[in-house]
One Martini backbone bead per residue (centre of mass of N, CA, C, O) as a GRO file, in nm:
protein
  163
    1UNK     BB    1  -0.579  -3.655  -0.360
    2UNK     BB    2  -0.610  -3.368  -0.159
    3UNK     BB    3  -0.637  -3.306   0.210
    4UNK     BB    4  -0.540  -3.029   0.216
    5UNK     BB    5  -0.575  -2.726   0.339
    6UNK     BB    6  -0.644  -2.430   0.258
    7UNK     BB    7  -0.536  -2.146   0.263
    8UNK     BB    8  -0.605  -1.856   0.439
    9UNK     BB    9  -0.719  -1.556   0.362
   10UNK     BB   10  -0.621  -1.244   0.396
   11UNK     BB   11  -0.820  -0.968   0.500
   12UNK     BB   12  -0.601  -0.754   0.429
   13UNK     BB   13  -0.628  -0.805   0.147
   14UNK     BB   14  -0.623  -0.541  -0.110
   15UNK     BB   15  -0.763  -0.221  -0.157
   16UNK     BB   16  -0.597   0.088  -0.116
   17UNK     BB   17  -0.602   0.402   0.006
   18UNK     BB   18  -0.378   0.650  -0.016
   19UNK     BB   19  -0.193   0.858   0.239
   20UNK     BB   20  -0.090   1.152   0.411
   21UNK     BB   21   0.109   1.224   0.722
   22UNK     BB   22   0.323   1.377   0.618
   23UNK     BB   23   0.574   1.112   0.559
   24UNK     BB   24   0.337   0.932   0.611
   25UNK     BB   25   0.194   0.619   0.517
   26UNK     BB   26  -0.157   0.539   0.433
   27UNK     BB   27  -0.433   0.321   0.464
   28UNK     BB   28  -0.742   0.226   0.312
   29UNK     BB   29  -1.024   0.088   0.258
   30UNK     BB   30  -1.187   0.135  -0.035
   31UNK     BB   31  -1.474   0.039   0.049
   32UNK     BB   32  -1.511   0.293   0.282
   33UNK     BB   33  -1.498   0.473   0.049
   34UNK     BB   34  -1.673   0.743  -0.119
   35UNK     BB   35  -1.483   1.011  -0.124
   36UNK     BB   36  -1.299   1.287  -0.270
   37UNK     BB   37  -1.231   1.620  -0.127
   38UNK     BB   38  -1.196   1.927  -0.102
   39UNK     BB   39  -1.163   2.192   0.101
   40UNK     BB   40  -1.391   2.318   0.333
   41UNK     BB   41  -1.587   2.475   0.513
   42UNK     BB   42  -1.582   2.462   0.872
   43UNK     BB   43  -1.802   2.393   1.120
   44UNK     BB   44  -1.807   2.465   1.433
   45UNK     BB   45  -1.827   2.269   1.744
   46UNK     BB   46  -1.921   2.262   2.049
   47UNK     BB   47  -1.803   2.037   2.270
   48UNK     BB   48  -1.582   1.885   2.106
   49UNK     BB   49  -1.330   1.715   2.023
   50UNK     BB   50  -1.045   1.852   1.883
   51UNK     BB   51  -1.048   1.659   1.642
   52UNK     BB   52  -1.336   1.777   1.576
   53UNK     BB   53  -1.365   2.030   1.362
   54UNK     BB   54  -1.658   1.958   1.231
   55UNK     BB   55  -1.882   2.071   0.975
   56UNK     BB   56  -2.058   1.989   0.672
   57UNK     BB   57  -2.190   2.053   0.351
   58UNK     BB   58  -2.276   1.780   0.159
   59UNK     BB   59  -2.529   1.784  -0.061
   60UNK     BB   60  -2.730   1.842   0.222
   61UNK     BB   61  -2.518   1.695   0.412
   62UNK     BB   62  -2.411   1.644   0.732
   63UNK     BB   63  -2.063   1.623   0.822
   64UNK     BB   64  -1.822   1.505   0.987
   65UNK     BB   65  -1.473   1.634   1.081
   66UNK     BB   66  -1.173   1.467   1.101
   67UNK     BB   67  -0.841   1.511   1.234
   68UNK     BB   68  -0.584   1.296   1.215
   69UNK     BB   69  -0.353   1.432   1.345
   70UNK     BB   70  -0.513   1.465   1.620
   71UNK     BB   71  -0.591   1.173   1.663
   72UNK     BB   72  -0.258   1.102   1.642
   73UNK     BB   73  -0.088   1.332   1.789
   74UNK     BB   74  -0.015   1.539   1.573
   75UNK     BB   75   0.096   1.797   1.431
   76UNK     BB   76   0.013   2.113   1.314
   77UNK     BB   77   0.030   2.253   0.998
   78UNK     BB   78   0.069   2.541   0.876
   79UNK     BB   79  -0.042   2.565   0.540
   80UNK     BB   80  -0.147   2.306   0.478
   81UNK     BB   81  -0.265   2.082   0.281
   82UNK     BB   82  -0.602   1.956   0.210
   83UNK     BB   83  -0.799   1.656   0.249
   84UNK     BB   84  -1.105   1.494   0.201
   85UNK     BB   85  -1.221   1.159   0.341
   86UNK     BB   86  -1.511   0.982   0.269
   87UNK     BB   87  -1.658   0.774   0.521
   88UNK     BB   88  -1.737   0.472   0.665
   89UNK     BB   89  -1.800   0.479   1.024
   90UNK     BB   90  -1.981   0.319   1.225
   91UNK     BB   91  -2.237   0.411   1.043
   92UNK     BB   92  -2.080   0.682   0.965
   93UNK     BB   93  -2.055   0.959   0.803
   94UNK     BB   94  -1.726   1.089   0.716
   95UNK     BB   95  -1.449   1.308   0.764
   96UNK     BB   96  -1.089   1.301   0.652
   97UNK     BB   97  -0.810   1.477   0.735
   98UNK     BB   98  -0.551   1.532   0.511
   99UNK     BB   99  -0.277   1.610   0.324
  100UNK     BB  100  -0.263   1.354   0.115
  101UNK     BB  101  -0.317   1.201  -0.168
  102UNK     BB  102  -0.215   0.906  -0.379
  103UNK     BB  103  -0.332   0.604  -0.398
  104UNK     BB  104  -0.424   0.285  -0.550
  105UNK     BB  105  -0.360  -0.026  -0.383
  106UNK     BB  106  -0.256  -0.354  -0.421
  107UNK     BB  107  -0.244  -0.597  -0.123
  108UNK     BB  108  -0.091  -0.866  -0.047
  109UNK     BB  109  -0.070  -1.094   0.201
  110UNK     BB  110   0.260  -1.109   0.153
  111UNK     BB  111   0.245  -0.758   0.225
  112UNK     BB  112   0.141  -0.821   0.525
  113UNK     BB  113   0.195  -0.723   0.868
  114UNK     BB  114   0.185  -0.707   1.142
  115UNK     BB  115   0.194  -0.505   1.415
  116UNK     BB  116   0.419  -0.387   1.623
  117UNK     BB  117   0.530  -0.414   1.955
  118UNK     BB  118   0.592  -0.124   2.178
  119UNK     BB  119   0.441  -0.146   2.425
  120UNK     BB  120   0.366   0.035   2.684
  121UNK     BB  121   0.105   0.287   2.562
  122UNK     BB  122   0.104   0.163   2.274
  123UNK     BB  123  -0.117   0.218   2.027
  124UNK     BB  124  -0.245  -0.037   1.744
  125UNK     BB  125  -0.542  -0.128   1.714
  126UNK     BB  126  -0.597   0.054   1.432
  127UNK     BB  127  -0.431  -0.159   1.291
  128UNK     BB  128  -0.399  -0.408   1.043
  129UNK     BB  129  -0.109  -0.316   0.927
  130UNK     BB  130   0.183  -0.369   0.724
  131UNK     BB  131   0.272  -0.245   0.423
  132UNK     BB  132   0.478  -0.382   0.143
  133UNK     BB  133   0.502  -0.154  -0.128
  134UNK     BB  134   0.700   0.007  -0.354
  135UNK     BB  135   0.931   0.020  -0.134
  136UNK     BB  136   0.701   0.066   0.089
  137UNK     BB  137   0.544   0.187   0.386
  138UNK     BB  138   0.199   0.100   0.514
  139UNK     BB  139  -0.040   0.215   0.725
  140UNK     BB  140  -0.317   0.000   0.805
  141UNK     BB  141  -0.629   0.113   0.866
  142UNK     BB  142  -0.902   0.082   1.097
  143UNK     BB  143  -1.143   0.284   1.095
  144UNK     BB  144  -1.342   0.152   1.312
  145UNK     BB  145  -1.074   0.198   1.548
  146UNK     BB  146  -1.003   0.502   1.550
  147UNK     BB  147  -1.284   0.527   1.685
  148UNK     BB  148  -1.428   0.544   1.964
  149UNK     BB  149  -1.731   0.536   2.117
  150UNK     BB  150  -1.701   0.828   2.238
  151UNK     BB  151  -1.632   0.950   1.955
  152UNK     BB  152  -1.880   0.893   1.824
  153UNK     BB  153  -2.087   1.043   2.003
  154UNK     BB  154  -1.949   1.324   1.958
  155UNK     BB  155  -2.022   1.333   1.655
  156UNK     BB  156  -2.330   1.292   1.690
  157UNK     BB  157  -2.358   1.561   1.853
  158UNK     BB  158  -2.261   1.731   1.610
  159UNK     BB  159  -2.491   1.690   1.440
  160UNK     BB  160  -2.716   1.775   1.616
  161UNK     BB  161  -2.622   2.068   1.662
  162UNK     BB  162  -2.628   2.135   1.339
  163UNK     BB  163  -2.947   2.075   1.293
   0.00000   0.00000   0.00000
């Protein structure tokens, strides 16, 4: 009888919805995703951070919309196709604008590495890790860390202003 302790399962292993921002592929934990919808008219809310594009009415519920390109300091490309991924983030249902959705993939613990340290000033705390599957690299996003507490307050104030 073995007394060895079984290896601890890597919590980052699991199923991810993958999407693109430009040529970069990202992954969100599938359990955080409520649905994927096409782009809808967005009502701009004054005095919120630029990355909060506004709010939409989704089947009678007002939800804030965050543009991940703006949040990640990426250039916005005019005329790009956009999709909204509706997620639960820090207890708030919100939509994330992405360029396109790719697929749902299962990523094993052996296919996940820690995000590399890029040095001072480069923030990677919103990454769960780097997934290596299908011959490609996917940046695995911790959606609860993408927005800081002040960002969530701004989104909640957008909801109040839109109500």
